[in-house]
Each structure stands twice: as C-alpha cells, then as structure tokens.
Short mmCIF file of C-alpha atoms and ligand atoms in Angstrom, two decimals:
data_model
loop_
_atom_site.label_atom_id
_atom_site.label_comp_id
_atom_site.label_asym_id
_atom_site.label_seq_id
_atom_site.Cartn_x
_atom_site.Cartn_y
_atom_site.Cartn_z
CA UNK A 53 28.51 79.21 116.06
CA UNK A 54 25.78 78.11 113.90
CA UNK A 55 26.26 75.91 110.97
CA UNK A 56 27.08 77.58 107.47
CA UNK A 57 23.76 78.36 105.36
CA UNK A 58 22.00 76.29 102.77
CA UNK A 59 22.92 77.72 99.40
CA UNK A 60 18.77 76.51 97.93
CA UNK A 61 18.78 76.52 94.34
CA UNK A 62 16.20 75.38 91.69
CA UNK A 63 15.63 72.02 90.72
CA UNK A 64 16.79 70.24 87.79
CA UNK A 65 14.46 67.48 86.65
CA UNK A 66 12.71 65.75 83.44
CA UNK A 67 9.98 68.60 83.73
CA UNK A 68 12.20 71.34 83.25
CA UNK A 69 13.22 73.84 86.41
CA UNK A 70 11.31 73.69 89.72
CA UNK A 71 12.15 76.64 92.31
CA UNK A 72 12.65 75.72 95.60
CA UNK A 73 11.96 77.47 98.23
CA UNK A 74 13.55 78.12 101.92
CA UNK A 75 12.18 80.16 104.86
CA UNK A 76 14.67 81.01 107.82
CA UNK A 77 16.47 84.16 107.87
CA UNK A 78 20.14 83.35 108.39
CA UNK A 79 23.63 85.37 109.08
CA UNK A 80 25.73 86.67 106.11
CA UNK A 81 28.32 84.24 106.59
CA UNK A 82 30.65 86.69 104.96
CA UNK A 83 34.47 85.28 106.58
CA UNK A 84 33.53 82.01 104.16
CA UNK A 85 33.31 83.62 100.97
CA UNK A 86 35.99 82.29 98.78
CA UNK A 87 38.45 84.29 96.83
CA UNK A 88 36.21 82.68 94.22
CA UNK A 89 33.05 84.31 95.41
CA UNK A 90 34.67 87.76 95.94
CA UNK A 91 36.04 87.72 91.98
CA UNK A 92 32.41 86.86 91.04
CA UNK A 93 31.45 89.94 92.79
CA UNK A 94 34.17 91.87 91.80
CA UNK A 95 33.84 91.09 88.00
CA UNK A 96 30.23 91.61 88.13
CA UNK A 97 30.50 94.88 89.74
CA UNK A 98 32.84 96.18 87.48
CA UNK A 99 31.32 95.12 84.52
CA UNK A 100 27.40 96.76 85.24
CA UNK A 101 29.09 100.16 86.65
CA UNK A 102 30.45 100.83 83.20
CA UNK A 103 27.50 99.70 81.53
CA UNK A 104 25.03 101.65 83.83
CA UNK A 105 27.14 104.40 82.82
CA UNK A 106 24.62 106.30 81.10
CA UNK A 107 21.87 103.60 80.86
CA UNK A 108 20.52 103.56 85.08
CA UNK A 109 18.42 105.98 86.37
CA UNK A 110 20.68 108.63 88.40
CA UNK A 111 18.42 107.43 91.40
CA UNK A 112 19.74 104.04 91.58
CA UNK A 113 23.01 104.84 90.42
CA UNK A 114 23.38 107.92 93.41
CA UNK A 115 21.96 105.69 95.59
CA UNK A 116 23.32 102.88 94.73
CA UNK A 117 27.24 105.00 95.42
CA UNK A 118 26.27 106.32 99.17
CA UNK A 119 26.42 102.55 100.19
CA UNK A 120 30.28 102.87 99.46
CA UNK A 121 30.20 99.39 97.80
CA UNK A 122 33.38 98.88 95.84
CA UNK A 123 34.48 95.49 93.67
CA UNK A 124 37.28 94.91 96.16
CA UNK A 125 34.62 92.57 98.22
CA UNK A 126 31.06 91.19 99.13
CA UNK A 127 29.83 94.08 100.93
CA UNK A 128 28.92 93.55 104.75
CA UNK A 129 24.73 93.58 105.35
CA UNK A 130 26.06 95.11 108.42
CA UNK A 131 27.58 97.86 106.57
CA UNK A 132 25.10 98.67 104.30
CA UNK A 133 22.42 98.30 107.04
CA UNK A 134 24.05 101.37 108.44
CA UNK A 135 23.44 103.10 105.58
CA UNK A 136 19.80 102.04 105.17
CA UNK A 137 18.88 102.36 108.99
CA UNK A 138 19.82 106.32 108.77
CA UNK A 139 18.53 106.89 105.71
CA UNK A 140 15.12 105.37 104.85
CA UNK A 141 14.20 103.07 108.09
CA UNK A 142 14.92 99.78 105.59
CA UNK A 143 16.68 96.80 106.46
CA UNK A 144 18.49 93.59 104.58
CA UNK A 145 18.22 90.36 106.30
CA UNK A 146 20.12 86.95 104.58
CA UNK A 147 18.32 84.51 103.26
CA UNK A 148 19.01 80.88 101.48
CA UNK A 149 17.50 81.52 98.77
CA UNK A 150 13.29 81.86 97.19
CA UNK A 151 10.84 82.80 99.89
CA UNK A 152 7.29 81.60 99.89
CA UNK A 153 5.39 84.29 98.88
CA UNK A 154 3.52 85.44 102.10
CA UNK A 155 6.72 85.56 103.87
CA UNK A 156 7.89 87.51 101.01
CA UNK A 157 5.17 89.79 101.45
CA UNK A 158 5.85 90.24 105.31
CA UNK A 159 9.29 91.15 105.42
CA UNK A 160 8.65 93.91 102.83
CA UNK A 161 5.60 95.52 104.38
CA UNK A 162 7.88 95.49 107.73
CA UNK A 163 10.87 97.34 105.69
CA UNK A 164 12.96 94.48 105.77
CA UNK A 165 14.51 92.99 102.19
CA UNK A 166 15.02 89.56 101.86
CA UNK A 167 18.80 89.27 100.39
CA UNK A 168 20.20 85.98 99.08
CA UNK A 169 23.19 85.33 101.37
CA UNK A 170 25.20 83.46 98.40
CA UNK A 171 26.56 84.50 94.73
CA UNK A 172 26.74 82.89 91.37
CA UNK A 173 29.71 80.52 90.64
CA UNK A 174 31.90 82.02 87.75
CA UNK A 175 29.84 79.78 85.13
CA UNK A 176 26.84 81.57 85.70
CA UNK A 177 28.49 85.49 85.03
CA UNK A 178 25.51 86.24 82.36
CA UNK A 179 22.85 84.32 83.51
CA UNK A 180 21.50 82.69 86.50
CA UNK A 181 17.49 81.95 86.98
CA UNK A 182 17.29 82.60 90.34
CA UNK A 183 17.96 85.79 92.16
CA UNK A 184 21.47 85.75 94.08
CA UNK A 185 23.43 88.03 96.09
CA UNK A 186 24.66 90.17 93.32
CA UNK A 187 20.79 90.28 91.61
CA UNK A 188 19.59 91.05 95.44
CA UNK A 189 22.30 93.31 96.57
CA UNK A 190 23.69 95.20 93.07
CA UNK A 191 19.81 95.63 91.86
CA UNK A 192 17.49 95.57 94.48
CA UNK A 193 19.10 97.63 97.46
CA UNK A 194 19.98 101.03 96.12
CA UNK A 195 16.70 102.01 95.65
CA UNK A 196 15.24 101.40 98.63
CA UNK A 197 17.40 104.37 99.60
CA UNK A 198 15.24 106.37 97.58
CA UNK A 199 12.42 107.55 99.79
CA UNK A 200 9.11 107.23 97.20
CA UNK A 201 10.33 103.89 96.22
CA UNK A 202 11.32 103.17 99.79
CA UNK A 203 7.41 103.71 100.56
CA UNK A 204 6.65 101.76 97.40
CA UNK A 205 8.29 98.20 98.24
CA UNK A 206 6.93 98.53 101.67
CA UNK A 207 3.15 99.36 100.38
CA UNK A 208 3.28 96.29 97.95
CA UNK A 209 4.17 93.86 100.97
CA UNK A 210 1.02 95.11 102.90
CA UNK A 211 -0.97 94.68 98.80
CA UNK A 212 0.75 91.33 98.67
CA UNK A 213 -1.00 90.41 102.21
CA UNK A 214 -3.89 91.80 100.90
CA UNK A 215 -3.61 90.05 98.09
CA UNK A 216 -3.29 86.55 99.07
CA UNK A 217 -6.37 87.12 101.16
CA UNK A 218 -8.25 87.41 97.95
CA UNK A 219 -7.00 84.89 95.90
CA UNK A 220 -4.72 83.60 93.29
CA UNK A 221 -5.75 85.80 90.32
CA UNK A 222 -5.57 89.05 92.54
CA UNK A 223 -1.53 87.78 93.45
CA UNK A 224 -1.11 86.85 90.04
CA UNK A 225 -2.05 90.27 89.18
CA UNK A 226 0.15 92.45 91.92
CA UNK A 227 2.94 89.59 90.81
CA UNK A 228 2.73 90.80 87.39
CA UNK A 229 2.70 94.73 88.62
CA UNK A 230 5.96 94.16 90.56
CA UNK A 231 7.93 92.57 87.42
CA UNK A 232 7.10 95.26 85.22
CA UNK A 233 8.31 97.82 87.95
CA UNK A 234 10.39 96.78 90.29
CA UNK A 235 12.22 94.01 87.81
CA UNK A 236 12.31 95.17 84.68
CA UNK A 237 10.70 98.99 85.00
CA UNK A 238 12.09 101.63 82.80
CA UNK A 239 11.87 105.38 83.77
CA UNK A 240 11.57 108.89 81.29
CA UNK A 241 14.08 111.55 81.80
CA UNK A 242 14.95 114.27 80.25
CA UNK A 243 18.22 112.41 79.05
CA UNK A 244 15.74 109.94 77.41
CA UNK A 245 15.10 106.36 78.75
CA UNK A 246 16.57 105.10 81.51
CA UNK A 247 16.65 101.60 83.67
CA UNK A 248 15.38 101.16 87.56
CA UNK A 249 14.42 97.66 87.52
CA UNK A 250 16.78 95.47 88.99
CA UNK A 251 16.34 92.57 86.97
CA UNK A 252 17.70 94.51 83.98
CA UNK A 253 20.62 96.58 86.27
CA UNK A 254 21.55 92.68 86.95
CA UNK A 255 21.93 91.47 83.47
CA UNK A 256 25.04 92.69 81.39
CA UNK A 257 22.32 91.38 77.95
CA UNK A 258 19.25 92.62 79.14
CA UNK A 259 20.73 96.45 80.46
CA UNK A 260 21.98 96.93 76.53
CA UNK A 261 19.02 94.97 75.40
CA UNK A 262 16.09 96.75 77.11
CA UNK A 263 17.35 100.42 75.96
CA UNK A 264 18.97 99.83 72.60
CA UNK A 265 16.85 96.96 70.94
CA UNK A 266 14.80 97.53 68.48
CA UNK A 267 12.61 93.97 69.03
CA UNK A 268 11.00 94.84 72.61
CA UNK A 269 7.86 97.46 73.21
CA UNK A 270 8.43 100.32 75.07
CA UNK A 271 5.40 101.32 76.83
CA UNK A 272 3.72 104.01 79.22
CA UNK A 273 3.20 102.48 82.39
CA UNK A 274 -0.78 101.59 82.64
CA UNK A 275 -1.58 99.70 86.14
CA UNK A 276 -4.44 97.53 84.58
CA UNK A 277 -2.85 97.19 81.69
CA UNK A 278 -0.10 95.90 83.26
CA UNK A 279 -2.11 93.82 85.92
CA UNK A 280 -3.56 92.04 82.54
CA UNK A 281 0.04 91.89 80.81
CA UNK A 282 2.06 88.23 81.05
CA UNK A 283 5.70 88.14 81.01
CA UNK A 284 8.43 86.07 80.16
CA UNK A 285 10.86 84.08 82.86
CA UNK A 286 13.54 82.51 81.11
CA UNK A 287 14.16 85.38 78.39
CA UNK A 288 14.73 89.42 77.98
CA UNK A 289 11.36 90.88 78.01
CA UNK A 290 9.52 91.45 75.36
CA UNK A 291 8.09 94.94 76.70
CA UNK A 292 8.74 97.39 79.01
CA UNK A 293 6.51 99.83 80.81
CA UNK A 294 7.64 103.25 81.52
CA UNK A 295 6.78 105.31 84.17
CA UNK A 296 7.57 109.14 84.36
CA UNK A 297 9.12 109.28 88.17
CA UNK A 298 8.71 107.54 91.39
CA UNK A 299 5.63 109.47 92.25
CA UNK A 300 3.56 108.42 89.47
CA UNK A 301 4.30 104.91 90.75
CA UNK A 302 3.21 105.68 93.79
CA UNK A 303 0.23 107.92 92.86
CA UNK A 304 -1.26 104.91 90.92
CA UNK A 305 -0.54 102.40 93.37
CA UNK A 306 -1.99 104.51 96.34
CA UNK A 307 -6.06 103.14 95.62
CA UNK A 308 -7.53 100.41 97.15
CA UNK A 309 -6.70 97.43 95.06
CA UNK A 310 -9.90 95.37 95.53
CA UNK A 311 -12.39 97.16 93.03
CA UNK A 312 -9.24 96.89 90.33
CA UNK A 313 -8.75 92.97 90.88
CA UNK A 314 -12.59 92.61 90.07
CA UNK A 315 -12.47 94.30 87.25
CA UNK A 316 -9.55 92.68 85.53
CA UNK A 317 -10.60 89.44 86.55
CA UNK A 318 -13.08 89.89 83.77
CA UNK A 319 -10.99 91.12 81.21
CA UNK A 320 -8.75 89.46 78.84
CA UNK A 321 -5.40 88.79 79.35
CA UNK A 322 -2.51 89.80 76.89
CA UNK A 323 0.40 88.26 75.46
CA UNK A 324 3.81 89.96 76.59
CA UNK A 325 4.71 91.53 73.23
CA UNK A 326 1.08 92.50 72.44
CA UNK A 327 0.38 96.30 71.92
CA UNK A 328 -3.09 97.88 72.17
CA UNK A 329 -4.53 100.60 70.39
CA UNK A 330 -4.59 102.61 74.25
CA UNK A 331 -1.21 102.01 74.71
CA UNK A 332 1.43 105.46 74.84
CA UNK A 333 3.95 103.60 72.56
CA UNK A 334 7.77 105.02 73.25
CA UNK A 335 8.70 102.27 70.84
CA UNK A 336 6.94 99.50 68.98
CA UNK A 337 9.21 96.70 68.97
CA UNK A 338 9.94 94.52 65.77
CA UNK A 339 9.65 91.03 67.57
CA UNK A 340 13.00 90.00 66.17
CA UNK A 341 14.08 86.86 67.90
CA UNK A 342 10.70 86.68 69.87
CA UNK A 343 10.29 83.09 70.81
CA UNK A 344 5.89 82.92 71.30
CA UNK A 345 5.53 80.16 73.30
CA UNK A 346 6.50 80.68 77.02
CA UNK A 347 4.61 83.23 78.48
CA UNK A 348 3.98 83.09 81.95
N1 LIG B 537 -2.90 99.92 96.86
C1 LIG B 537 -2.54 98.54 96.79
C2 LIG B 537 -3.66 97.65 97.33
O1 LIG B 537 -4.68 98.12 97.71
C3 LIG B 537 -1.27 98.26 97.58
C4 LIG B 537 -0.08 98.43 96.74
C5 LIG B 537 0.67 99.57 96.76
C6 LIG B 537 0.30 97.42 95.91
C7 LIG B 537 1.80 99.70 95.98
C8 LIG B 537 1.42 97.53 95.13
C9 LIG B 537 2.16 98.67 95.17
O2 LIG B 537 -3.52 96.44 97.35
CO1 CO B 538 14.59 90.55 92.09
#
C-alpha cells in the first residue's frame, strides 16, 4: 500500500500565517484514525447537531441526516459516496489539505468535492484556520445533496475557470461571492433566519453568533454588491447576506459573468461591516467588538 497522507497545514512564521497548499488526491486513510481523531469527530458532531437544532436550514440539516453519519466514527467517503452517487451525481475525493485554486475550480465544475482527509487535534475544538475534515465533511457535503445547490457548486467551478482566464480582480470577485454564500450564507424562512453556509454550521461561536448577535449586518443577498463586499478571515463576519431559497442563488448566478466583472472593476470597494443606502437591511448590526483593521 501507499504511504499514509501528508496532513499540509499553514505556516507559522514572523509574518503571521502562510497557507500552504497541496495538489494530489489521496485515499481516506480511515483504519489510521486514532481513537483520538474519532472523539474529535464525535465531540464535534454532537456538539453542532444540538446547536443546529433550530438554527440550520432544514435543507442541510435533512440532507445532511440521509448520509446516516452518526458521532460513533469518521464517516467512510466510500459510504457517503454512495449516497451522493444516487442522489445528485456528486462525488468526495481526499485531499491533504488547501488546493490551488484552478484545481479547486476543476474538481467542482466536474462534481467532485475536494475533502480534507484529516481532522483537528482536540486543541483546536473551536477554532482552526484551515478547513479540515469536520469543516469539509460536517459543512460542506450535505448540501450538495440538495439538487439547486448541487447545480450551484458545480456552475461556480466552470465561473472559477472562467474566471482565472480573466484575471485576478474577476477571481477576487467570484472568491468573494462564494464566502458570502457558500461559507457564511444565511437563508429566509418562514421560521425566520436560518444558516446554510458551512463555515458558520462548522463553528460552535459563529452558528450562535451569526443568528443571535446583535453586532453583525444582516443583509439581502445583492450579487454586485457582494462581488464589491471584503470579508474578514481570522474573525466572525461582520455581515451576512441573505438569500430567499436556493433558486434565487441560482437565478442570479445563471448570467454571463464577464459584463458584471467590468463593471465592478470600476466601482468602489466596501468595507465588510459597511451598509449602503440600497441595501434590504434584515438587521443593522451595532459593530460591538468589530476589530477595523483586517479586511481582506
Ligand atoms: N454565471 C457565472 C459566470 O458566468 C458562473 C457562476 C455560476 C459563478 C454560479 C458562480 C456561481 O461566470
Ligand atoms: Co469551506
């Protein structure tokens, strides 16, 4: 058999965190998880159930129960590629960790999702900056059951090739599209306001944080807007843009990027907590705790 996987993390050094990235696809190694790594899991999966509760979006959290995954172990990618080949074409592959972006971009617009083969060590419960197995496999792979957001991922890998045809402001745009969606979207209901990104569905803080704070902005989902909108890495968001279902997302995605990028490339860029006079405001957030430096 092949050697065990590179676990590739980020860099420490004297200019702060560099990511790293890796490129091979690799086999879930899963017979050489530790009792260690399946309590990480376990404890983790316990803990965001009950506080998805009534805070997910009954999409991801339907979804997210026909994979059968339990917090008695690491699920199998096999498994759950069972589940995803019948049901919306999708498939996980492993991965070591970060991919360059373009080969990002590739798997997705070929249905396959990149999935970090490792977890978090038990120090890292509330916060990790890089995505892991749990952030890749608890957040991201539910909804790619869904079939609109199935369609979704797959058309932003083909607008990510696009993209980096174009340029870096174009990618920086679409980059900024997918965090305020995919990571960190909220969604309307008639229950009220409910989480589908999986960067919040990761965090035990942020899940609590992005619903019942009263410091972030809660906004209507705008594509430009958003395409002009920075964000923040290394803390909770300091807005959120709602959209009203999957098909909206879609809807507004559907057009041919190109004219869009143009336009915006001529247009000022805002700050992450800024709100503008077009904005539908759910919520105007108070900026308690807002740290302004940082954006990215
Ligand atoms: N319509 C986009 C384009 O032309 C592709 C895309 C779809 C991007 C969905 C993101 C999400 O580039
Ligand atoms: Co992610």
């Amino acid at each position: 058999m092949n050697s065990e996987p590179r676990r590739v993390e980020h860099q420490q050094t004297d200019r702060g965190n560099i990511p790293v990235y890796a490129v091979g696809t690799v086999e879930q190694p899963w017979s050489r998880y530790s009792r260690m790594d399946h309590d990480v899991w376990a404890q983790l999966f316990r803990r965001q159930r009950e506080i998805l509760k009534h805070r997910a979006s009954r999409e991801f959290l339907d979804n997210q129960e026909r994979f059968g995954m339990s917090a008695d172990a690491i699920p199998k990618f096999d498994d759950l590629n069972a589940v995803l080949a019948k049901g919306t074409g999708w498939e996980i592959i492993g991965v070591e960790g970060l991919l360059p972006d373009q080969v990002f971009f590739d798997h997705l617009a070929n249905r396959r999702f990149p999935v970090t083969w490792w977890i978090r060590k038990p120090e890292q419960l509330d916060y990790i900056s890089e995505p892991d197995l749990f952030h890749d496999l608890f957040g991201h792979v539910p909804l790619l059951l869904n079939p609109v957001f199935a369609d979704y991922m797959q058309a932003y890998g083909r607008g990510g090739v696009k993209a980096h045809g174009i340029g870096a402001d174009a990618l920086m745009n679409l980059t900024r599209l997918y965090w305020y969606t995919v990571e960190f979207g909220l969604i309307n209901t008639p229950e009220g306001l409910r989480i589908y990104g999986s960067g919040i569905v990761s965090s035990k803080g942020e899940s609590v944080y992005a619903l019942e704070s009263e410091a972030p902005n809660r906004l209507g989902f705008d594509l430009e807007r958003i395409m002009r909108t920075r964000y923040k890495i290394d803390t909770f968001q300091q807005t959120y843009f709602v959209i009203d279902s999957f098909e909206q997302l879609m809807e507004a995605t559907e057009p041919d990027f190109r004219p869009i990028y143009e336009r915006v490339a001529s247009m000022p860029v805002f700050p992450a907590g800024e709100v503008q006079s077009s904005d539908r405001v759910f919520h105007r957030g108070t900026g308690q705790g807002w740290l302004k430096s940082g954006d990215v």
